[in-house]
N, CA and C atoms as an extended XYZ file, in Angstrom:
384
Properties=species:S:1:pos:R:3:atomname:S:1:resname:S:1:resid:I:1 pbc="F F F"
N       -21.825      -13.929       -1.591 N   UNK     1
C       -20.488      -14.443       -1.758 CA  UNK     1
C       -19.497      -13.369       -1.298 C   UNK     1
N       -18.440      -13.821       -0.670 N   UNK     2
C       -17.355      -12.922       -0.281 CA  UNK     2
C       -16.210      -13.050       -1.271 C   UNK     2
N       -15.539      -11.936       -1.542 N   UNK     3
C       -14.315      -11.980       -2.341 CA  UNK     3
C       -13.363      -10.919       -1.805 C   UNK     3
N       -12.051      -11.174       -1.915 N   UNK     4
C       -11.087      -10.193       -1.413 CA  UNK     4
C       -11.261       -8.859       -2.136 C   UNK     4
N       -11.018       -7.777       -1.400 N   UNK     5
C       -11.073       -6.463       -2.032 CA  UNK     5
C        -9.839       -6.279       -2.927 C   UNK     5
N        -9.894       -5.306       -3.793 N   UNK     6
C        -8.732       -4.923       -4.594 CA  UNK     6
C        -7.869       -4.056       -3.685 C   UNK     6
N        -6.962       -4.691       -2.957 N   UNK     7
C        -6.190       -3.991       -1.929 CA  UNK     7
C        -5.313       -2.897       -2.518 C   UNK     7
N        -4.742       -3.139       -3.693 N   UNK     8
C        -3.890       -2.106       -4.290 CA  UNK     8
C        -4.680       -0.835       -4.548 C   UNK     8
N        -5.860       -0.977       -5.130 N   UNK     9
C        -6.661        0.207       -5.432 CA  UNK     9
C        -7.186        0.842       -4.157 C   UNK     9
N        -7.534        0.040       -3.147 N   UNK    10
C        -8.010        0.596       -1.886 CA  UNK    10
C        -6.911        1.425       -1.207 C   UNK    10
N        -5.683        0.911       -1.198 N   UNK    11
C        -4.565        1.658       -0.609 CA  UNK    11
C        -4.289        2.913       -1.426 C   UNK    11
N        -4.270        2.785       -2.755 N   UNK    12
C        -4.030        3.946       -3.624 CA  UNK    12
C        -5.079        5.024       -3.381 C   UNK    12
N        -6.331        4.630       -3.256 N   UNK    13
C        -7.418        5.579       -3.037 CA  UNK    13
C        -7.253        6.327       -1.717 C   UNK    13
N        -6.901        5.603       -0.656 N   UNK    14
C        -6.693        6.250        0.642 CA  UNK    14
C        -5.535        7.238        0.564 C   UNK    14
N        -4.439        6.848       -0.079 N   UNK    15
C        -3.288        7.749       -0.210 CA  UNK    15
C        -3.653        8.978       -1.035 C   UNK    15
N        -4.332        8.767       -2.164 N   UNK    16
C        -4.703        9.880       -3.046 CA  UNK    16
C        -5.674       10.839       -2.356 C   UNK    16
N        -6.556       10.301       -1.518 N   UNK    17
C        -7.506       11.175       -0.826 CA  UNK    17
C        -6.821       12.019        0.249 C   UNK    17
N        -5.566       11.721        0.517 N   UNK    18
C        -4.770       12.497        1.468 CA  UNK    18
C        -3.656       13.263        0.754 C   UNK    18
N        -3.904       13.601       -0.499 N   UNK    19
C        -3.027       14.458       -1.308 CA  UNK    19
C        -1.659       13.857       -1.621 C   UNK    19
N        -1.563       12.521       -1.630 N   UNK    20
C        -0.333       11.863       -2.069 CA  UNK    20
C        -0.539       11.338       -3.489 C   UNK    20
N         0.491       11.442       -4.302 N   UNK    21
C         0.429       10.881       -5.645 CA  UNK    21
C         0.759        9.400       -5.527 C   UNK    21
N        -0.204        8.559       -5.859 N   UNK    22
C        -0.034        7.116       -5.721 CA  UNK    22
C        -0.513        6.419       -6.983 C   UNK    22
N         0.184        5.345       -7.338 N   UNK    23
C        -0.131        4.575       -8.528 CA  UNK    23
C        -0.178        3.095       -8.185 C   UNK    23
N        -0.939        2.347       -8.986 N   UNK    24
C        -0.869        0.896       -8.996 CA  UNK    24
C        -0.142        0.508      -10.284 C   UNK    24
N         0.370       -0.701      -10.341 N   UNK    25
C         1.071       -1.153      -11.547 CA  UNK    25
C         0.126       -1.176      -12.727 C   UNK    25
N         0.608       -0.875      -13.902 N   UNK    26
C         1.969       -0.456      -14.206 CA  UNK    26
C         2.159        1.031      -13.912 C   UNK    26
N         3.364        1.385      -13.509 N   UNK    27
C         3.693        2.782      -13.288 CA  UNK    27
C         3.593        3.498      -14.633 C   UNK    27
N         2.868        4.615      -14.717 N   UNK    28
C         2.732        5.290      -16.005 CA  UNK    28
C         4.088        5.779      -16.529 C   UNK    28
N         4.162        5.946      -17.832 N   UNK    29
C         5.407        6.401      -18.450 CA  UNK    29
C         5.814        7.777      -17.933 C   UNK    29
N         4.847        8.659      -17.808 N   UNK    30
C         5.081        9.999      -17.259 CA  UNK    30
C         4.371       10.090      -15.921 C   UNK    30
N         5.119       10.384      -14.870 N   UNK    31
C         4.527       10.435      -13.540 CA  UNK    31
C         5.079       11.612      -12.758 C   UNK    31
N         4.249       12.039      -11.795 N   UNK    32
C         4.628       13.151      -10.916 CA  UNK    32
C         5.539       12.627       -9.809 C   UNK    32
N         6.396       13.496       -9.311 N   UNK    33
C         7.283       13.164       -8.193 CA  UNK    33
C         6.988       14.097       -7.032 C   UNK    33
N         7.134       13.646       -5.803 N   UNK    34
C         7.345       12.258       -5.406 CA  UNK    34
C         6.057       11.464       -5.573 C   UNK    34
N         6.204       10.158       -5.626 N   UNK    35
C         5.032        9.304       -5.748 CA  UNK    35
C         5.246        7.996       -5.003 C   UNK    35
N         4.147        7.280       -4.826 N   UNK    36
C         4.144        5.978       -4.161 CA  UNK    36
C         3.551        4.966       -5.129 C   UNK    36
N         4.282        3.877       -5.376 N   UNK    37
C         3.763        2.757       -6.155 CA  UNK    37
C         3.289        1.698       -5.173 C   UNK    37
N         2.028        1.288       -5.291 N   UNK    38
C         1.413        0.310       -4.394 CA  UNK    38
C         1.383       -1.039       -5.094 C   UNK    38
N         1.988       -2.057       -4.464 N   UNK    39
C         2.030       -3.403       -5.054 CA  UNK    39
C         1.663       -4.435       -3.997 C   UNK    39
N         0.659       -5.245       -4.286 N   UNK    40
C         0.333       -6.376       -3.417 CA  UNK    40
C         1.277       -7.515       -3.785 C   UNK    40
N         1.887       -8.119       -2.770 N   UNK    41
C         2.877       -9.165       -3.045 CA  UNK    41
C         2.547      -10.477       -2.339 C   UNK    41
N         1.305      -10.634       -1.907 N   UNK    42
C         0.887      -11.878       -1.261 CA  UNK    42
C        -0.118      -11.596       -0.174 C   UNK    42
N        -0.462      -12.645        0.542 N   UNK    43
C        -1.402      -12.475        1.634 CA  UNK    43
C        -2.012      -13.794        2.059 C   UNK    43
N        -2.968      -13.691        2.979 N   UNK    44
C        -3.646      -14.874        3.493 CA  UNK    44
C        -5.045      -14.496        3.936 C   UNK    44
N        -5.845      -15.530        4.196 N   UNK    45
C        -7.204      -15.308        4.666 CA  UNK    45
C        -7.400      -16.098        5.951 C   UNK    45
N        -7.975      -15.454        6.952 N   UNK    46
C        -8.240      -16.106        8.229 CA  UNK    46
C        -9.716      -15.998        8.561 C   UNK    46
N       -10.215      -17.000        9.271 N   UNK    47
C       -11.578      -16.949        9.779 CA  UNK    47
C       -11.533      -17.216       11.279 C   UNK    47
N       -12.567      -16.760       11.971 N   UNK    48
C       -12.625      -17.046       13.402 CA  UNK    48
C       -13.028      -18.507       13.608 C   UNK    48
N       -13.085      -18.937       14.820 N   UNK    49
C       -13.336      -20.338       15.142 CA  UNK    49
C       -14.693      -20.830       14.642 C   UNK    49
N       -15.635      -19.903       14.418 N   UNK    50
C       -16.950      -20.278       13.892 CA  UNK    50
C       -16.959      -20.328       12.375 C   UNK    50
N       -15.872      -19.820       11.775 N   UNK    51
C       -15.828      -19.738       10.320 CA  UNK    51
C       -16.672      -18.613        9.774 C   UNK    51
N       -17.075      -17.694       10.650 N   UNK    52
C       -18.009      -16.646       10.243 CA  UNK    52
C       -17.332      -15.322        9.932 C   UNK    52
N       -16.307      -14.984       10.671 N   UNK    53
C       -15.682      -13.674       10.532 CA  UNK    53
C       -14.417      -13.809        9.687 C   UNK    53
N       -14.479      -13.381        8.442 N   UNK    54
C       -13.358      -13.524        7.513 CA  UNK    54
C       -12.560      -12.229        7.475 C   UNK    54
N       -11.235      -12.350        7.503 N   UNK    55
C       -10.348      -11.203        7.412 CA  UNK    55
C        -9.211      -11.554        6.460 C   UNK    55
N        -9.041      -10.760        5.423 N   UNK    56
C        -7.946      -10.950        4.470 CA  UNK    56
C        -6.779      -10.071        4.893 C   UNK    56
N        -5.583      -10.649        4.927 N   UNK    57
C        -4.376       -9.904        5.283 CA  UNK    57
C        -3.436       -9.912        4.092 C   UNK    57
N        -3.167       -8.742        3.555 N   UNK    58
C        -2.360       -8.590        2.350 CA  UNK    58
C        -0.976       -8.055        2.696 C   UNK    58
N         0.046       -8.583        2.065 N   UNK    59
C         1.378       -7.999        2.147 CA  UNK    59
C         1.455       -6.963        1.031 C   UNK    59
N         1.691       -5.715        1.399 N   UNK    60
C         1.676       -4.613        0.451 CA  UNK    60
C         3.020       -3.902        0.492 C   UNK    60
N         3.611       -3.710       -0.666 N   UNK    61
C         4.867       -2.978       -0.769 CA  UNK    61
C         4.565       -1.565       -1.253 C   UNK    61
N         5.093       -0.585       -0.539 N   UNK    62
C         5.006        0.820       -0.950 CA  UNK    62
C         6.391        1.233       -1.416 C   UNK    62
N         6.503        1.629       -2.669 N   UNK    63
C         7.782        2.079       -3.215 CA  UNK    63
C         7.664        3.557       -3.541 C   UNK    63
N         8.498        4.357       -2.903 N   UNK    64
C         8.465        5.802       -3.069 CA  UNK    64
C         9.595        6.247       -3.989 C   UNK    64
N         9.264        7.109       -4.941 N   UNK    65
C        10.257        7.703       -5.830 CA  UNK    65
C        10.243        9.203       -5.625 C   UNK    65
N        11.440        9.794       -5.628 N   UNK    66
C        11.547       11.231       -5.477 CA  UNK    66
C        12.811       11.745       -6.130 C   UNK    66
N        12.868       13.039       -6.330 N   UNK    67
C        14.069       13.637       -6.922 CA  UNK    67
C        15.246       13.571       -5.969 C   UNK    67
N        14.958       13.553       -4.660 N   UNK    68
C        16.009       13.454       -3.644 CA  UNK    68
C        15.637       12.358       -2.655 C   UNK    68
N        16.632       11.894       -1.900 N   UNK    69
C        16.344       10.910       -0.864 CA  UNK    69
C        15.379       11.479        0.163 C   UNK    69
N        15.546       12.743        0.490 N   UNK    70
C        14.673       13.377        1.481 CA  UNK    70
C        13.218       13.399        1.018 C   UNK    70
N        12.981       13.723       -0.248 N   UNK    71
C        11.594       13.789       -0.721 CA  UNK    71
C        10.975       12.402       -0.843 C   UNK    71
N        11.762       11.423       -1.249 N   UNK    72
C        11.252       10.051       -1.329 CA  UNK    72
C        10.909        9.522        0.059 C   UNK    72
N        11.782        9.763        1.018 N   UNK    73
C        11.550        9.297        2.378 CA  UNK    73
C        10.376       10.018        3.016 C   UNK    73
N        10.264       11.314        2.797 N   UNK    74
C         9.143       12.090        3.348 CA  UNK    74
C         7.815       11.546        2.826 C   UNK    74
N         7.729       11.265        1.526 N   UNK    75
C         6.494       10.726        0.941 CA  UNK    75
C         6.174        9.353        1.530 C   UNK    75
N         7.187        8.522        1.693 N   UNK    76
C         6.975        7.172        2.236 CA  UNK    76
C         6.506        7.234        3.689 C   UNK    76
N         7.157        8.049        4.496 N   UNK    77
C         6.767        8.182        5.898 CA  UNK    77
C         5.344        8.714        6.025 C   UNK    77
N         4.980        9.666        5.180 N   UNK    78
C         3.624       10.212        5.195 CA  UNK    78
C         2.616        9.151        4.784 C   UNK    78
N         2.949        8.370        3.751 N   UNK    79
C         2.048        7.306        3.287 CA  UNK    79
C         1.787        6.291        4.403 C   UNK    79
N         2.825        5.918        5.121 N   UNK    80
C         2.656        4.966        6.225 CA  UNK    80
C         1.734        5.562        7.292 C   UNK    80
N         1.944        6.817        7.640 N   UNK    81
C         1.089        7.480        8.625 CA  UNK    81
C        -0.359        7.561        8.181 C   UNK    81
N        -0.575        7.880        6.909 N   UNK    82
C        -1.937        7.956        6.371 CA  UNK    82
C        -2.620        6.600        6.479 C   UNK    82
N        -1.924        5.541        6.106 N   UNK    83
C        -2.530        4.207        6.162 CA  UNK    83
C        -2.799        3.771        7.600 C   UNK    83
N        -1.909        4.104        8.508 N   UNK    84
C        -2.158        3.770        9.916 CA  UNK    84
C        -3.373        4.520       10.450 C   UNK    84
N        -3.595        5.733        9.971 N   UNK    85
C        -4.765        6.506       10.371 CA  UNK    85
C        -6.053        5.877        9.842 C   UNK    85
N        -5.977        5.167        8.702 N   UNK    86
C        -7.150        4.512        8.112 CA  UNK    86
C        -7.497        3.208        8.825 C   UNK    86
N        -6.666        2.804        9.789 N   UNK    87
C        -6.926        1.580       10.550 CA  UNK    87
C        -8.193        1.753       11.365 C   UNK    87
N        -9.071        0.777       11.281 N   UNK    88
C       -10.338        0.847       11.992 CA  UNK    88
C       -11.446        1.451       11.160 C   UNK    88
N       -11.089        2.110       10.052 N   UNK    89
C       -12.099        2.691        9.159 CA  UNK    89
C       -12.086        1.914        7.842 C   UNK    89
N       -11.193        2.274        6.956 N   UNK    90
C       -11.088        1.587        5.660 CA  UNK    90
C       -10.494        0.196        5.828 C   UNK    90
N        -9.503        0.074        6.692 N   UNK    91
C        -8.799       -1.193        6.899 CA  UNK    91
C        -8.984       -1.658        8.335 C   UNK    91
N        -9.032       -2.972        8.514 N   UNK    92
C        -9.172       -3.522        9.860 CA  UNK    92
C        -7.885       -3.349       10.651 C   UNK    92
N        -6.751       -3.495        9.966 N   UNK    93
C        -5.459       -3.387       10.648 CA  UNK    93
C        -4.380       -3.010        9.644 C   UNK    93
N        -3.424       -2.200       10.090 N   UNK    94
C        -2.262       -1.834        9.281 CA  UNK    94
C        -1.034       -2.050       10.156 C   UNK    94
N        -0.169       -2.947        9.720 N   UNK    95
C         1.036       -3.278       10.476 CA  UNK    95
C         2.257       -3.065        9.593 C   UNK    95
N         3.227       -2.303       10.081 N   UNK    96
C         4.468       -2.105        9.337 CA  UNK    96
C         5.334       -3.337        9.538 C   UNK    96
N         5.747       -3.936        8.437 N   UNK    97
C         6.550       -5.148        8.482 CA  UNK    97
C         8.024       -4.858        8.227 C   UNK    97
N         8.302       -3.882        7.370 N   UNK    98
C         9.680       -3.533        7.022 CA  UNK    98
C         9.728       -2.059        6.645 C   UNK    98
N        10.651       -1.327        7.254 N   UNK    99
C        10.777        0.108        7.006 CA  UNK    99
C        11.995        0.446        6.166 C   UNK    99
N        11.864        1.425        5.322 N   UNK   100
C        12.949        2.173        4.691 CA  UNK   100
C        14.063        1.335        4.072 C   UNK   100
N        13.714        0.579        3.089 N   UNK   101
C        14.723       -0.143        2.327 CA  UNK   101
C        15.066        0.701        1.105 C   UNK   101
N        16.329        1.093        0.976 N   UNK   102
C        16.752        1.943       -0.135 CA  UNK   102
C        17.091        1.093       -1.342 C   UNK   102
N        16.839        1.626       -2.519 N   UNK   103
C        17.137        0.893       -3.746 CA  UNK   103
C        17.397        1.847       -4.891 C   UNK   103
N        17.529        1.265       -6.071 N   UNK   104
C        17.761        2.028       -7.287 CA  UNK   104
C        16.743        1.600       -8.328 C   UNK   104
N        16.165        2.561       -8.998 N   UNK   105
C        15.226        2.286      -10.081 CA  UNK   105
C        16.042        2.030      -11.335 C   UNK   105
N        15.968        0.810      -11.868 N   UNK   106
C        16.749        0.448      -13.043 CA  UNK   106
C        16.467        1.318      -14.252 C   UNK   106
N        15.240        1.786      -14.413 N   UNK   107
C        14.916        2.616      -15.569 CA  UNK   107
C        15.145        4.105      -15.311 C   UNK   107
N        15.233        4.502      -14.043 N   UNK   108
C        15.474        5.905      -13.691 CA  UNK   108
C        16.489        5.984      -12.560 C   UNK   108
N        17.773        5.706      -12.829 N   UNK   109
C        18.776        5.734      -11.763 CA  UNK   109
C        19.019        7.138      -11.192 C   UNK   109
N        18.467        8.159      -11.840 N   UNK   110
C        18.614        9.525      -11.332 CA  UNK   110
C        17.677        9.812      -10.162 C   UNK   110
N        16.729        8.919       -9.895 N   UNK   111
C        15.757        9.134       -8.833 CA  UNK   111
C        16.130        8.382       -7.566 C   UNK   111
N        15.759        8.937       -6.437 N   UNK   112
C        15.869        8.226       -5.160 CA  UNK   112
C        14.671        7.300       -5.034 C   UNK   112
N        14.904        6.128       -4.481 N   UNK   113
C        13.847        5.133       -4.348 CA  UNK   113
C        13.983        4.467       -2.981 C   UNK   113
N        12.896        4.419       -2.236 N   UNK   114
C        12.894        3.671       -0.979 CA  UNK   114
C        11.544        2.993       -0.824 C   UNK   114
N        11.510        1.942       -0.026 N   UNK   115
C        10.273        1.185        0.096 CA  UNK   115
C        10.052        0.701        1.517 C   UNK   115
N         8.821        0.319        1.778 N   UNK   116
C         8.419       -0.278        3.040 CA  UNK   116
C         7.408       -1.370        2.716 C   UNK   116
N         7.340       -2.361        3.576 N   UNK   117
C         6.370       -3.434        3.420 CA  UNK   117
C         5.417       -3.404        4.606 C   UNK   117
N         4.123       -3.471        4.306 N   UNK   118
C         3.089       -3.443        5.333 CA  UNK   118
C         2.200       -4.665        5.191 C   UNK   118
N         1.562       -5.034        6.272 N   UNK   119
C         0.499       -6.025        6.223 CA  UNK   119
C        -0.787       -5.259        6.469 C   UNK   119
N        -1.648       -5.267        5.471 N   UNK   120
C        -2.900       -4.515        5.541 CA  UNK   120
C        -4.043       -5.527        5.557 C   UNK   120
N        -4.829       -5.506        6.620 N   UNK   121
C        -5.946       -6.433        6.763 CA  UNK   121
C        -7.247       -5.704        6.481 C   UNK   121
N        -8.126       -6.403        5.765 N   UNK   122
C        -9.406       -5.800        5.380 CA  UNK   122
C       -10.479       -6.888        5.291 C   UNK   122
N       -11.690       -6.483        5.525 N   UNK   123
C       -12.806       -7.407        5.357 CA  UNK   123
C       -13.064       -7.580        3.864 C   UNK   123
N       -13.422       -8.791        3.453 N   UNK   124
C       -13.741       -8.989        2.044 CA  UNK   124
C       -15.037       -8.257        1.684 C   UNK   124
N       -15.193       -8.013        0.393 N   UNK   125
C       -16.442       -7.390       -0.048 CA  UNK   125
C       -17.483       -8.480       -0.300 C   UNK   125
N       -18.725       -8.135       -0.056 N   UNK   126
C       -19.819       -9.067       -0.276 CA  UNK   126
C       -20.488       -8.710       -1.594 C   UNK   126
N       -20.646       -9.718       -2.449 N   UNK   127
C       -21.328       -9.520       -3.712 CA  UNK   127
C       -22.391      -10.606       -3.888 C   UNK   127
N       -23.364      -10.345       -4.733 N   UNK   128
C       -24.409      -11.332       -5.017 CA  UNK   128
C       -24.046      -12.156       -6.224 C   UNK   128
């Protein structure tokens, strides 16, 4: 049987293995800065014309928090580069859909916050 991978944890693992502080929801009460919050916000599944080759495409939001705008942006840009480097290995495809949207963290307005949206495609995992 095929089932979609846990894309949030897969992205977090790739980022963490490249010395980035990354979390999946919920964001812990105490966290290191700068950091990346990985959130899956949708996706789709495609098969080839034979119905044999399945590829899941996830919409993933990366939200970077930092003490300054520069540190938040630097972490986000690095995270995007790391994920693009994982294309062809961990992930089948990594496509940037939206870059550098600035925002405010309602619970921590003292922090800089910026985000990007990516489409990350991966093969499903096979289980018995």
